[in-house]
Amino acid sequence: MTNDIENAIKSHGQEQVMKFWGELSPESKDKLTAQLEGLPWNRLGELVEQYVVRRPVTDIPEDLVPAPYFPLQPADDKMAAYYCLAREEAEKILRAGKVSLLTVAGGQGTRLGYDGPKGTYPITPITGKSLFQYFAEKIYRFGQKYGVKFTWYIMTSELNNSQTIDFFKSNDFFGLDEDRVVFFVQGTMPAFDHDGKLLLAAKDSLALSPDGHGGTLLALKRCGCLDRMKREGVEYLSYFQVDNPLVSIVNPLFIGLHALEKSQMSAIMLAKTGPFEKLGNFCLSEGKLQIIEYSDLPDSLAESRNPDGSLRFIAGSPAIHVISRDFIEELTAGGYLNLPWHRADKKVAFLNDQGELVTPVEPNAVKLESFIFDALPLAARTMILEADREEEFAPTKNKTGVDSVESCKAMQIERDARRLERTGVKVRRNAGGVAEPVIELSPKFIADDADAAAYCREHHIADLSQNTEPVYIG
Ligand code: UTP
């Protein structure tokens, strides 16, 4: 261990991390040393003071107003023509291979309580395809449509990287070219106790966890992904989370508007179901777009209404973005990116002074994460587009209840049923209007409505009104 690190440990009063040093093997010493060397020592004191010892308070700017957005349905003929232009622009961009896909899959999926990377979770209602397979099939199909091979960047964390790669290997990359699926590992942050002391998870290891999806941008730079994109002529990244199988991963209107508006970072918005729905709120302050978390938006603003009774702060964020590569390059040019940290009080197992592992029953630690949406205020130009929640957003956060495996499966069935109905296929529905057969469309063949129409025509699928048995199409 270098003198610099030893001095840093002492000057920050973090000697407890060396408590078991004398007992460690050379390999264990190397491991702990590497972790300690990776810590942001030059900012550690400030981080502890600002986020751990004190509870950070989000200042709500006085001039906060709802952010404008492009509505789902164009407001007038002029806007409709602009949307057509955007779709045409996207077609050109996509055919020229200027778009790559980016999935953030480094999270711990604590709420789902599943033993494995969340992307490996079997999510489709009939065949039980994993989230990763579902996306891979969509990527394959969109590649066919636009005559390109998309490169798919998947951000993992140290906790799930090897398991994720093994999963893809053992499934032959779900038909994608192996060299078109790029895994890159996000950074970590240490957990602190409430006095700002670094916690040990083992005698030779700090308690480290992924540094949040805000870590994506710097990780892309550090892992050489930005260089690869540049070499391949990629200008735009379609960014989505691993837990939302419905997301439109190649959304021509979104990509086209992003390009026409010369936006550096764009976002999809959903109309919130109520004032306190747990989605970040798109707001403007001093002309800059920012997301205020649901927990930070004062009730008076959350509940404020327009004269027609609609919510003023209606725009919620499902964390779907298009980001320009050159914007990420600009942000990370110096090899660092200081996004603000968000504090989370969590239960973190730690080693006590006797070297015993303690599993707390109450939150005992502070974890720090950065969020991707904090890059929005750093962009010179941004753009927001409304999407249809039923068609686009079925997050899998919990096993049951709201935003769960259950609700996600039900939404997939309904979305696929509507997709069939839009092509003219009759679907049996019960008195409550719910599709009766469990339906699953394979995205390998049907990635959008046009595909559904062509597939059903070709395979003479027109009437499912008598079906109660599960219907898998693909
Ligand atoms: P969530 O905030 O929902 O976290 O992540 P999670 O880890 O999936 O689940 P919980 O909160 O522990 O239950 C939203 C998206 O951001 C990714 C996740 O993988 C998910 O796609 N993410 C989150 C990362 O890639 N890295 C992180 O450090 C955190």
Short mmCIF file of C-alpha atoms and ligand atoms in Angstrom, two decimals:
data_model
loop_
_atom_site.label_atom_id
_atom_site.label_comp_id
_atom_site.label_asym_id
_atom_site.label_seq_id
_atom_site.Cartn_x
_atom_site.Cartn_y
_atom_site.Cartn_z
CA MET A 1 0.00 0.00 0.00
CA THR A 2 1.37 3.42 -0.94
CA ASN A 3 2.16 6.08 1.63
CA ASP A 4 -0.40 8.33 -0.03
CA ILE A 5 -3.22 5.90 0.72
CA GLU A 6 -1.99 5.28 4.27
CA ASN A 7 -1.89 9.02 4.85
CA ALA A 8 -5.31 9.51 3.29
CA ILE A 9 -6.78 6.84 5.58
CA LYS A 10 -5.27 8.53 8.64
CA SER A 11 -6.15 12.07 7.69
CA HIS A 12 -9.76 11.06 7.08
CA GLY A 13 -9.98 9.15 10.35
CA GLN A 14 -10.81 5.91 8.52
CA GLU A 15 -8.27 3.63 10.28
CA GLN A 16 -10.98 1.02 10.99
CA VAL A 17 -10.62 -0.26 7.42
CA MET A 18 -7.13 -1.52 8.35
CA LYS A 19 -8.27 -3.30 11.50
CA PHE A 20 -7.63 -6.82 10.13
CA TRP A 21 -4.69 -5.97 7.84
CA GLY A 22 -2.27 -8.07 9.88
CA GLU A 23 -4.41 -11.19 9.32
CA LEU A 24 -4.64 -10.84 5.55
CA SER A 25 -2.92 -13.00 2.92
CA PRO A 26 -0.94 -11.17 0.21
CA GLU A 27 -3.87 -11.61 -2.23
CA SER A 28 -6.33 -10.19 0.28
CA LYS A 29 -4.02 -7.26 0.94
CA ASP A 30 -3.89 -6.56 -2.80
CA LYS A 31 -7.66 -6.71 -3.00
CA LEU A 32 -8.25 -4.27 -0.18
CA THR A 33 -5.49 -2.00 -1.44
CA ALA A 34 -7.06 -1.84 -4.89
CA GLN A 35 -10.41 -0.91 -3.36
CA LEU A 36 -8.87 1.77 -1.19
CA GLU A 37 -6.92 3.19 -4.10
CA GLY A 38 -10.15 3.47 -6.06
CA LEU A 39 -11.85 5.69 -3.48
CA PRO A 40 -12.37 9.38 -4.29
CA TRP A 41 -10.10 10.50 -1.43
CA ASN A 42 -9.85 14.08 -2.62
CA ARG A 43 -13.63 14.47 -2.20
CA LEU A 44 -14.25 11.96 0.58
CA GLY A 45 -14.34 14.44 3.47
CA GLU A 46 -16.72 16.68 1.58
CA LEU A 47 -18.95 13.75 0.61
CA VAL A 48 -19.18 12.54 4.18
CA GLU A 49 -19.93 16.02 5.46
CA GLN A 50 -22.42 16.92 2.76
CA TYR A 51 -24.31 13.66 2.34
CA VAL A 52 -23.70 11.38 5.30
CA VAL A 53 -23.28 13.36 8.49
CA ARG A 54 -25.80 15.97 7.39
CA ARG A 55 -28.93 15.00 5.52
CA PRO A 56 -28.85 16.68 2.14
CA VAL A 57 -31.84 18.91 1.50
CA THR A 58 -32.91 19.50 -2.08
CA ASP A 59 -33.44 23.19 -2.67
CA ILE A 60 -36.56 23.76 -4.69
CA PRO A 61 -35.96 26.78 -6.92
CA GLU A 62 -38.59 29.49 -6.54
CA ASP A 63 -39.04 29.87 -10.28
CA LEU A 64 -39.86 26.16 -10.79
CA VAL A 65 -42.37 25.59 -13.60
CA PRO A 66 -43.52 22.49 -15.46
CA ALA A 67 -41.33 21.62 -18.44
CA PRO A 68 -42.88 21.80 -21.92
CA TYR A 69 -43.07 18.62 -23.97
CA PHE A 70 -44.12 17.30 -27.34
CA PRO A 71 -47.53 15.67 -26.85
CA LEU A 72 -48.25 12.10 -27.86
CA GLN A 73 -50.78 13.28 -30.43
CA PRO A 74 -49.65 16.30 -32.42
CA ALA A 75 -51.57 19.42 -31.38
CA ASP A 76 -52.13 20.73 -34.92
CA ASP A 77 -51.30 20.12 -38.57
CA LYS A 78 -47.99 21.90 -38.32
CA MET A 79 -46.90 19.65 -35.49
CA ALA A 80 -48.20 16.58 -37.33
CA ALA A 81 -46.02 17.51 -40.32
CA TYR A 82 -43.06 17.98 -37.98
CA TYR A 83 -43.64 14.51 -36.49
CA CYS A 84 -43.65 13.04 -40.03
CA LEU A 85 -40.39 14.81 -40.74
CA ALA A 86 -38.94 13.47 -37.50
CA ARG A 87 -39.89 9.90 -38.43
CA GLU A 88 -38.26 10.33 -41.84
CA GLU A 89 -35.14 11.73 -40.23
CA ALA A 90 -35.01 8.80 -37.82
CA GLU A 91 -35.33 6.32 -40.67
CA LYS A 92 -32.23 7.86 -42.28
CA ILE A 93 -30.33 7.93 -39.00
CA LEU A 94 -31.21 4.33 -38.19
CA ARG A 95 -30.39 3.02 -41.66
CA ALA A 96 -27.04 4.79 -41.49
CA GLY A 97 -26.20 2.85 -38.32
CA LYS A 98 -25.97 5.97 -36.17
CA VAL A 99 -27.88 4.55 -33.20
CA SER A 100 -26.67 2.14 -30.52
CA LEU A 101 -28.70 0.73 -27.66
CA LEU A 102 -27.84 1.10 -24.01
CA THR A 103 -29.36 -0.89 -21.17
CA VAL A 104 -28.53 -0.15 -17.57
CA ALA A 105 -28.50 -3.44 -15.71
CA GLY A 106 -26.09 -2.85 -12.87
CA GLY A 107 -28.68 -2.42 -10.13
CA GLN A 108 -29.08 -4.80 -7.24
CA GLY A 109 -32.80 -5.43 -7.73
CA THR A 110 -33.29 -5.54 -3.98
CA ARG A 111 -37.04 -5.08 -4.11
CA LEU A 112 -37.52 -7.95 -6.55
CA GLY A 113 -35.59 -10.19 -4.19
CA TYR A 114 -34.37 -12.42 -7.00
CA ASP A 115 -31.13 -14.32 -6.82
CA GLY A 116 -29.43 -13.26 -10.04
CA PRO A 117 -29.12 -10.26 -12.35
CA LYS A 118 -32.55 -8.73 -12.93
CA GLY A 119 -32.13 -9.06 -16.70
CA THR A 120 -32.14 -12.84 -16.33
CA TYR A 121 -35.57 -12.80 -14.67
CA PRO A 122 -38.21 -14.78 -16.65
CA ILE A 123 -40.75 -12.08 -17.47
CA THR A 124 -42.92 -13.06 -20.41
CA PRO A 125 -46.30 -14.56 -19.50
CA ILE A 126 -46.23 -17.81 -21.51
CA THR A 127 -42.71 -18.79 -22.50
CA GLY A 128 -40.97 -17.15 -19.56
CA LYS A 129 -38.39 -15.38 -21.68
CA SER A 130 -35.96 -13.36 -19.63
CA LEU A 131 -35.84 -9.59 -19.82
CA PHE A 132 -32.50 -9.86 -21.65
CA GLN A 133 -33.92 -12.31 -24.20
CA TYR A 134 -36.95 -10.11 -24.77
CA PHE A 135 -34.72 -7.11 -25.53
CA ALA A 136 -32.33 -9.20 -27.63
CA GLU A 137 -35.20 -10.39 -29.82
CA LYS A 138 -36.46 -6.84 -30.28
CA ILE A 139 -32.96 -5.69 -31.21
CA TYR A 140 -32.68 -8.52 -33.73
CA ARG A 141 -36.00 -7.58 -35.33
CA PHE A 142 -35.32 -3.85 -35.44
CA GLY A 143 -31.93 -4.62 -36.97
CA GLN A 144 -33.70 -6.54 -39.76
CA LYS A 145 -36.13 -3.68 -40.31
CA TYR A 146 -33.44 -1.03 -40.67
CA GLY A 147 -30.84 -3.22 -42.37
CA VAL A 148 -28.25 -2.77 -39.64
CA LYS A 149 -26.67 -4.66 -36.79
CA PHE A 150 -27.19 -2.62 -33.68
CA THR A 151 -24.50 -2.64 -31.03
CA TRP A 152 -26.07 -3.22 -27.63
CA TYR A 153 -24.20 -1.79 -24.64
CA ILE A 154 -25.16 -3.35 -21.34
CA MET A 155 -24.00 -1.77 -18.12
CA THR A 156 -23.42 -4.28 -15.36
CA SER A 157 -21.84 -3.88 -11.95
CA GLU A 158 -19.10 -5.83 -10.24
CA LEU A 159 -21.84 -7.69 -8.40
CA ASN A 160 -23.47 -9.14 -11.51
CA ASN A 161 -21.07 -8.75 -14.43
CA SER A 162 -19.79 -12.31 -14.70
CA GLN A 163 -23.22 -13.84 -14.11
CA THR A 164 -24.66 -11.61 -16.83
CA ILE A 165 -21.97 -12.53 -19.34
CA ASP A 166 -22.34 -16.24 -18.52
CA PHE A 167 -26.08 -15.97 -19.11
CA PHE A 168 -25.58 -14.53 -22.58
CA LYS A 169 -22.89 -17.08 -23.41
CA SER A 170 -24.98 -20.03 -22.35
CA ASN A 171 -27.84 -18.73 -24.50
CA ASP A 172 -25.70 -18.03 -27.59
CA PHE A 173 -26.37 -14.33 -27.21
CA PHE A 174 -29.98 -15.01 -28.21
CA GLY A 175 -29.07 -14.95 -31.88
CA LEU A 176 -27.19 -11.65 -31.78
CA ASP A 177 -23.57 -11.39 -32.87
CA GLU A 178 -21.38 -11.80 -29.82
CA ASP A 179 -19.25 -8.81 -30.74
CA ARG A 180 -22.34 -6.63 -30.96
CA VAL A 181 -23.20 -7.16 -27.31
CA VAL A 182 -20.83 -5.09 -25.21
CA PHE A 183 -20.77 -5.40 -21.44
CA PHE A 184 -19.19 -2.67 -19.40
CA VAL A 185 -18.92 -2.40 -15.66
CA GLN A 186 -20.05 0.63 -13.71
CA GLY A 187 -18.17 2.15 -10.80
CA THR A 188 -18.76 1.52 -7.12
CA MET A 189 -19.23 3.66 -4.04
CA PRO A 190 -18.52 2.64 -0.46
CA ALA A 191 -21.19 2.44 2.22
CA PHE A 192 -20.73 4.60 5.34
CA ASP A 193 -22.12 4.23 8.82
CA HIS A 194 -24.05 7.21 10.15
CA ASP A 195 -20.84 8.74 11.55
CA GLY A 196 -19.26 8.72 8.12
CA LYS A 197 -16.99 5.70 8.75
CA LEU A 198 -16.37 3.36 5.83
CA LEU A 199 -17.87 -0.06 6.47
CA LEU A 200 -16.11 -3.35 5.86
CA ALA A 201 -18.04 -6.22 4.25
CA ALA A 202 -15.18 -8.64 4.96
CA LYS A 203 -11.71 -8.41 6.45
CA ASP A 204 -10.34 -7.78 2.99
CA SER A 205 -13.20 -5.80 1.48
CA LEU A 206 -15.05 -2.55 1.89
CA ALA A 207 -18.82 -2.65 1.67
CA LEU A 208 -19.11 -1.43 -1.91
CA SER A 209 -22.16 -1.06 -4.09
CA PRO A 210 -22.89 0.19 -7.63
CA ASP A 211 -22.67 3.97 -7.95
CA GLY A 212 -26.13 4.46 -9.49
CA HIS A 213 -27.28 4.75 -13.10
CA GLY A 214 -25.62 8.17 -13.22
CA GLY A 215 -22.42 6.12 -13.28
CA THR A 216 -23.26 5.10 -16.86
CA LEU A 217 -21.76 8.13 -18.52
CA LEU A 218 -18.35 7.93 -16.95
CA ALA A 219 -18.27 4.14 -17.23
CA LEU A 220 -18.92 4.43 -20.99
CA LYS A 221 -15.91 6.67 -21.24
CA ARG A 222 -13.63 4.62 -18.99
CA CYS A 223 -14.46 1.32 -20.66
CA GLY A 224 -13.65 2.62 -24.13
CA CYS A 225 -17.27 2.35 -25.31
CA LEU A 226 -17.37 5.99 -26.42
CA ASP A 227 -14.31 5.39 -28.58
CA ARG A 228 -15.92 2.35 -30.13
CA MET A 229 -19.11 4.29 -30.87
CA LYS A 230 -17.11 7.03 -32.52
CA ARG A 231 -15.22 4.49 -34.64
CA GLU A 232 -18.51 2.93 -35.71
CA GLY A 233 -20.09 6.29 -36.58
CA VAL A 234 -22.65 6.07 -33.79
CA GLU A 235 -24.11 9.44 -32.81
CA TYR A 236 -27.08 8.55 -30.63
CA LEU A 237 -27.76 6.21 -27.76
CA SER A 238 -31.18 4.84 -26.99
CA TYR A 239 -31.08 4.45 -23.18
CA PHE A 240 -33.47 2.23 -21.22
CA GLN A 241 -33.63 0.33 -17.96
CA VAL A 242 -33.44 -3.44 -17.77
CA ASP A 243 -36.72 -3.83 -15.92
CA ASN A 244 -39.21 -2.41 -18.45
CA PRO A 245 -39.88 -4.95 -21.22
CA LEU A 246 -42.47 -2.73 -22.93
CA VAL A 247 -40.07 0.11 -23.65
CA SER A 248 -39.83 1.11 -27.27
CA ILE A 249 -36.11 0.59 -27.64
CA VAL A 250 -36.05 1.95 -31.18
CA ASN A 251 -38.55 4.79 -31.18
CA PRO A 252 -38.37 6.62 -34.53
CA LEU A 253 -40.38 9.66 -33.43
CA PHE A 254 -38.24 10.07 -30.32
CA ILE A 255 -34.95 9.68 -32.20
CA GLY A 256 -36.09 11.94 -35.02
CA LEU A 257 -37.25 14.74 -32.72
CA HIS A 258 -34.04 14.48 -30.72
CA ALA A 259 -32.07 15.03 -33.93
CA LEU A 260 -34.27 17.78 -35.40
CA GLU A 261 -34.34 19.65 -32.10
CA LYS A 262 -30.54 19.33 -31.85
CA SER A 263 -31.10 18.01 -28.36
CA GLN A 264 -28.13 16.64 -26.42
CA MET A 265 -30.23 14.61 -24.04
CA SER A 266 -33.92 13.83 -24.50
CA ALA A 267 -36.46 12.17 -22.29
CA ILE A 268 -39.76 10.35 -22.58
CA MET A 269 -42.49 11.59 -20.28
CA LEU A 270 -45.67 9.92 -19.05
CA ALA A 271 -48.71 11.73 -17.75
CA LYS A 272 -48.71 11.01 -14.01
CA THR A 273 -51.69 9.07 -12.66
CA GLY A 274 -51.94 11.39 -9.64
CA PRO A 275 -50.05 14.14 -7.84
CA PHE A 276 -47.96 11.76 -5.76
CA GLU A 277 -47.12 9.04 -8.24
CA LYS A 278 -43.58 7.88 -7.60
CA LEU A 279 -42.04 9.29 -10.75
CA GLY A 280 -39.56 12.13 -11.06
CA ASN A 281 -41.13 15.39 -12.26
CA PHE A 282 -39.90 17.25 -15.34
CA CYS A 283 -39.45 20.88 -14.34
CA LEU A 284 -37.75 24.02 -15.61
CA SER A 285 -35.74 26.44 -13.53
CA GLU A 286 -33.90 29.35 -15.11
CA GLY A 287 -34.73 27.79 -18.45
CA LYS A 288 -32.92 24.56 -17.57
CA LEU A 289 -34.62 21.19 -17.58
CA GLN A 290 -34.32 19.19 -14.39
CA ILE A 291 -36.06 16.31 -12.72
CA ILE A 292 -37.31 16.84 -9.20
CA GLU A 293 -37.86 13.55 -7.41
CA TYR A 294 -41.39 12.82 -6.25
CA SER A 295 -40.23 12.88 -2.66
CA ASP A 296 -38.74 16.37 -3.07
CA LEU A 297 -41.58 18.12 -4.88
CA PRO A 298 -43.53 20.11 -2.27
CA ASP A 299 -47.15 18.95 -1.93
CA SER A 300 -48.43 22.39 -2.89
CA LEU A 301 -46.71 22.08 -6.27
CA ALA A 302 -47.51 18.40 -6.74
CA GLU A 303 -51.20 19.12 -6.19
CA SER A 304 -51.42 22.37 -8.12
CA ARG A 305 -53.78 22.27 -11.09
CA ASN A 306 -54.36 24.06 -14.38
CA PRO A 307 -57.66 25.93 -14.90
CA ASP A 308 -59.02 22.83 -16.71
CA GLY A 309 -58.37 20.71 -13.62
CA SER A 310 -55.36 18.78 -14.99
CA LEU A 311 -52.20 18.50 -12.90
CA ARG A 312 -49.74 21.33 -13.54
CA PHE A 313 -46.76 19.09 -12.89
CA ILE A 314 -48.13 16.26 -14.98
CA ALA A 315 -44.90 15.09 -16.62
CA GLY A 316 -43.36 12.05 -14.93
CA SER A 317 -40.12 10.36 -15.94
CA PRO A 318 -39.96 6.63 -16.77
CA ALA A 319 -36.16 6.94 -17.31
CA ILE A 320 -36.13 6.51 -21.08
CA HIS A 321 -33.69 8.71 -22.95
CA VAL A 322 -31.91 9.43 -26.17
CA ILE A 323 -28.45 10.79 -25.48
CA SER A 324 -26.00 12.17 -28.02
CA ARG A 325 -22.58 10.58 -27.95
CA ASP A 326 -20.83 13.93 -28.27
CA PHE A 327 -22.68 15.19 -25.19
CA ILE A 328 -21.33 12.29 -23.14
CA GLU A 329 -17.86 12.96 -24.55
CA GLU A 330 -18.14 16.61 -23.60
CA LEU A 331 -19.29 15.77 -20.05
CA THR A 332 -16.59 13.19 -19.39
CA ALA A 333 -13.72 14.84 -21.29
CA GLY A 334 -11.55 15.28 -18.20
CA GLY A 335 -12.04 11.65 -17.14
CA TYR A 336 -14.45 12.57 -14.37
CA LEU A 337 -18.04 13.68 -14.02
CA ASN A 338 -19.37 15.28 -10.90
CA LEU A 339 -23.07 14.57 -10.84
CA PRO A 340 -24.72 15.22 -7.48
CA TRP A 341 -25.07 12.27 -5.12
CA HIS A 342 -28.34 10.97 -3.74
CA ARG A 343 -28.38 9.50 -0.28
CA ALA A 344 -30.16 6.24 0.50
CA ASP A 345 -30.41 4.84 4.02
CA LYS A 346 -30.05 1.08 3.73
CA LYS A 347 -29.40 -2.08 5.68
CA VAL A 348 -25.83 -3.09 4.89
CA ALA A 349 -24.19 -6.15 6.42
CA PHE A 350 -20.87 -5.15 7.99
CA LEU A 351 -17.95 -6.50 9.99
CA ASN A 352 -17.88 -5.41 13.62
CA ASP A 353 -14.72 -4.75 15.65
CA GLN A 354 -14.50 -8.43 16.51
CA GLY A 355 -14.49 -9.36 12.84
CA GLU A 356 -18.00 -10.82 12.95
CA LEU A 357 -20.46 -10.18 10.17
CA VAL A 358 -23.51 -8.31 11.46
CA THR A 359 -26.74 -8.35 9.48
CA PRO A 360 -28.70 -5.32 10.65
CA VAL A 361 -32.47 -5.29 11.00
CA GLU A 362 -32.72 -1.52 10.69
CA PRO A 363 -31.02 0.76 8.15
CA ASN A 364 -27.51 1.24 9.51
CA ALA A 365 -25.70 2.70 6.54
CA VAL A 366 -25.70 5.38 3.93
CA LYS A 367 -25.23 4.52 0.28
CA LEU A 368 -24.58 7.16 -2.34
CA GLU A 369 -25.81 6.93 -5.91
CA SER A 370 -25.80 9.32 -8.83
CA PHE A 371 -28.74 9.47 -11.23
CA ILE A 372 -28.63 9.74 -15.01
CA PHE A 373 -31.28 12.43 -15.09
CA ASP A 374 -28.97 14.83 -13.30
CA ALA A 375 -27.16 15.17 -16.63
CA LEU A 376 -30.24 16.90 -18.09
CA PRO A 377 -29.49 20.36 -16.62
CA LEU A 378 -25.97 20.08 -18.04
CA ALA A 379 -27.26 19.81 -21.60
CA ALA A 380 -27.40 22.93 -23.75
CA ARG A 381 -30.52 21.59 -25.46
CA THR A 382 -33.05 19.01 -24.33
CA MET A 383 -36.33 17.61 -25.63
CA ILE A 384 -39.21 15.78 -23.99
CA LEU A 385 -41.73 13.58 -25.78
CA GLU A 386 -44.89 12.15 -24.27
CA ALA A 387 -45.48 8.41 -24.54
CA ASP A 388 -48.47 6.20 -23.92
CA ARG A 389 -47.98 4.55 -20.54
CA GLU A 390 -49.99 1.44 -21.43
CA GLU A 391 -47.83 0.85 -24.48
CA GLU A 392 -44.45 1.77 -23.06
CA PHE A 393 -44.10 1.32 -19.35
CA ALA A 394 -44.35 -1.82 -17.25
CA PRO A 395 -41.50 -1.68 -14.73
CA THR A 396 -40.63 -4.79 -12.76
CA LYS A 397 -39.59 -3.55 -9.36
CA ASN A 398 -41.46 -5.86 -6.95
CA LYS A 399 -42.75 -9.43 -6.98
CA THR A 400 -46.38 -8.47 -6.44
CA GLY A 401 -48.53 -5.34 -6.33
CA VAL A 402 -47.61 -2.05 -7.96
CA ASP A 403 -44.79 -2.15 -10.55
CA SER A 404 -44.37 -5.86 -10.08
CA VAL A 405 -43.82 -9.06 -12.03
CA GLU A 406 -47.59 -9.56 -11.79
CA SER A 407 -48.53 -6.13 -13.14
CA CYS A 408 -45.81 -6.30 -15.79
CA LYS A 409 -47.12 -9.61 -17.15
CA ALA A 410 -50.70 -8.33 -17.19
CA MET A 411 -49.57 -5.22 -19.07
CA GLN A 412 -47.65 -7.29 -21.62
CA ILE A 413 -50.74 -9.38 -22.29
CA GLU A 414 -52.94 -6.32 -22.72
CA ARG A 415 -50.41 -4.54 -24.92
CA ASP A 416 -50.11 -7.59 -27.17
CA ALA A 417 -53.89 -8.02 -27.25
CA ARG A 418 -54.33 -4.38 -28.30
CA ARG A 419 -51.61 -4.79 -30.89
CA LEU A 420 -53.50 -7.71 -32.41
CA GLU A 421 -56.78 -5.83 -32.26
CA ARG A 422 -55.26 -2.82 -33.99
CA THR A 423 -54.42 -5.12 -36.90
CA GLY A 424 -58.05 -6.28 -37.00
CA VAL A 425 -57.68 -9.56 -35.08
CA LYS A 426 -60.61 -10.33 -32.76
CA VAL A 427 -59.57 -11.09 -29.18
CA ARG A 428 -61.81 -12.62 -26.56
CA ARG A 429 -62.35 -10.23 -23.64
CA ASN A 430 -64.30 -10.76 -20.43
CA ALA A 431 -67.09 -8.55 -19.12
CA GLY A 432 -64.51 -6.29 -17.47
CA GLY A 433 -62.77 -5.82 -20.83
CA VAL A 434 -59.72 -7.87 -19.88
CA ALA A 435 -58.19 -10.09 -22.60
CA GLU A 436 -59.17 -13.66 -21.73
CA PRO A 437 -56.48 -15.73 -23.30
CA VAL A 438 -52.96 -15.13 -22.04
CA ILE A 439 -51.28 -13.66 -25.13
CA GLU A 440 -47.60 -13.37 -25.92
CA LEU A 441 -46.17 -12.05 -29.17
CA SER A 442 -42.55 -12.85 -29.90
CA PRO A 443 -40.61 -9.64 -30.52
CA LYS A 444 -38.28 -11.58 -32.79
CA PHE A 445 -41.04 -11.41 -35.40
CA ILE A 446 -43.36 -8.73 -34.05
CA ALA A 447 -41.67 -5.63 -32.72
CA ASP A 448 -44.36 -3.11 -33.65
CA ASP A 449 -47.87 -2.79 -35.08
CA ALA A 450 -46.70 -3.03 -38.70
CA ASP A 451 -45.00 -6.34 -37.91
CA ALA A 452 -48.13 -7.62 -36.19
CA ALA A 453 -50.26 -6.79 -39.22
CA ALA A 454 -47.84 -8.48 -41.64
CA TYR A 455 -47.40 -11.56 -39.44
CA CYS A 456 -51.11 -12.07 -38.86
CA ARG A 457 -51.84 -11.65 -42.56
CA GLU A 458 -49.18 -14.14 -43.54
CA HIS A 459 -50.21 -16.69 -40.91
CA HIS A 460 -53.95 -16.15 -41.35
CA ILE A 461 -54.50 -15.10 -37.76
CA ALA A 462 -57.76 -13.16 -37.68
CA ASP A 463 -60.02 -14.46 -34.97
CA LEU A 464 -59.06 -15.33 -31.39
CA SER A 465 -62.52 -14.61 -30.06
CA GLN A 466 -63.12 -18.25 -29.15
CA ASN A 467 -59.70 -18.76 -27.56
CA THR A 468 -59.35 -19.13 -23.84
CA GLU A 469 -56.13 -21.15 -23.98
CA PRO A 470 -52.78 -19.28 -23.99
CA VAL A 471 -51.82 -17.92 -27.41
CA TYR A 472 -48.14 -17.60 -28.23
CA ILE A 473 -47.42 -16.06 -31.60
CA GLY A 474 -43.93 -16.19 -33.00
P1 UTP B 1 -33.60 0.92 -9.66
O1 UTP B 1 -33.38 2.25 -9.09
O2 UTP B 1 -35.00 0.48 -9.85
O3 UTP B 1 -32.79 -0.13 -8.83
O4 UTP B 1 -32.83 0.87 -11.04
P2 UTP B 1 -32.72 -1.71 -8.91
O5 UTP B 1 -31.36 -2.06 -8.52
O6 UTP B 1 -33.16 -2.26 -10.23
O7 UTP B 1 -33.77 -2.19 -7.84
P3 UTP B 1 -33.85 -1.92 -6.27
O8 UTP B 1 -34.05 -0.44 -6.10
O9 UTP B 1 -32.56 -2.41 -5.67
O10 UTP B 1 -35.02 -2.72 -5.87
C1 UTP B 1 -33.35 1.34 -12.23
C2 UTP B 1 -32.44 0.86 -13.36
O11 UTP B 1 -31.14 1.37 -13.19
C3 UTP B 1 -30.21 0.29 -13.14
C4 UTP B 1 -31.00 -0.91 -12.73
O12 UTP B 1 -30.34 -2.10 -13.13
C5 UTP B 1 -32.32 -0.66 -13.43
O13 UTP B 1 -32.23 -1.01 -14.80
N1 UTP B 1 -29.14 0.65 -12.19
C6 UTP B 1 -29.47 1.08 -10.93
C7 UTP B 1 -27.84 0.48 -12.56
O14 UTP B 1 -27.56 0.05 -13.69
N2 UTP B 1 -26.87 0.77 -11.64
C8 UTP B 1 -27.15 1.23 -10.41
O15 UTP B 1 -26.21 1.49 -9.64
C9 UTP B 1 -28.47 1.39 -10.04
#
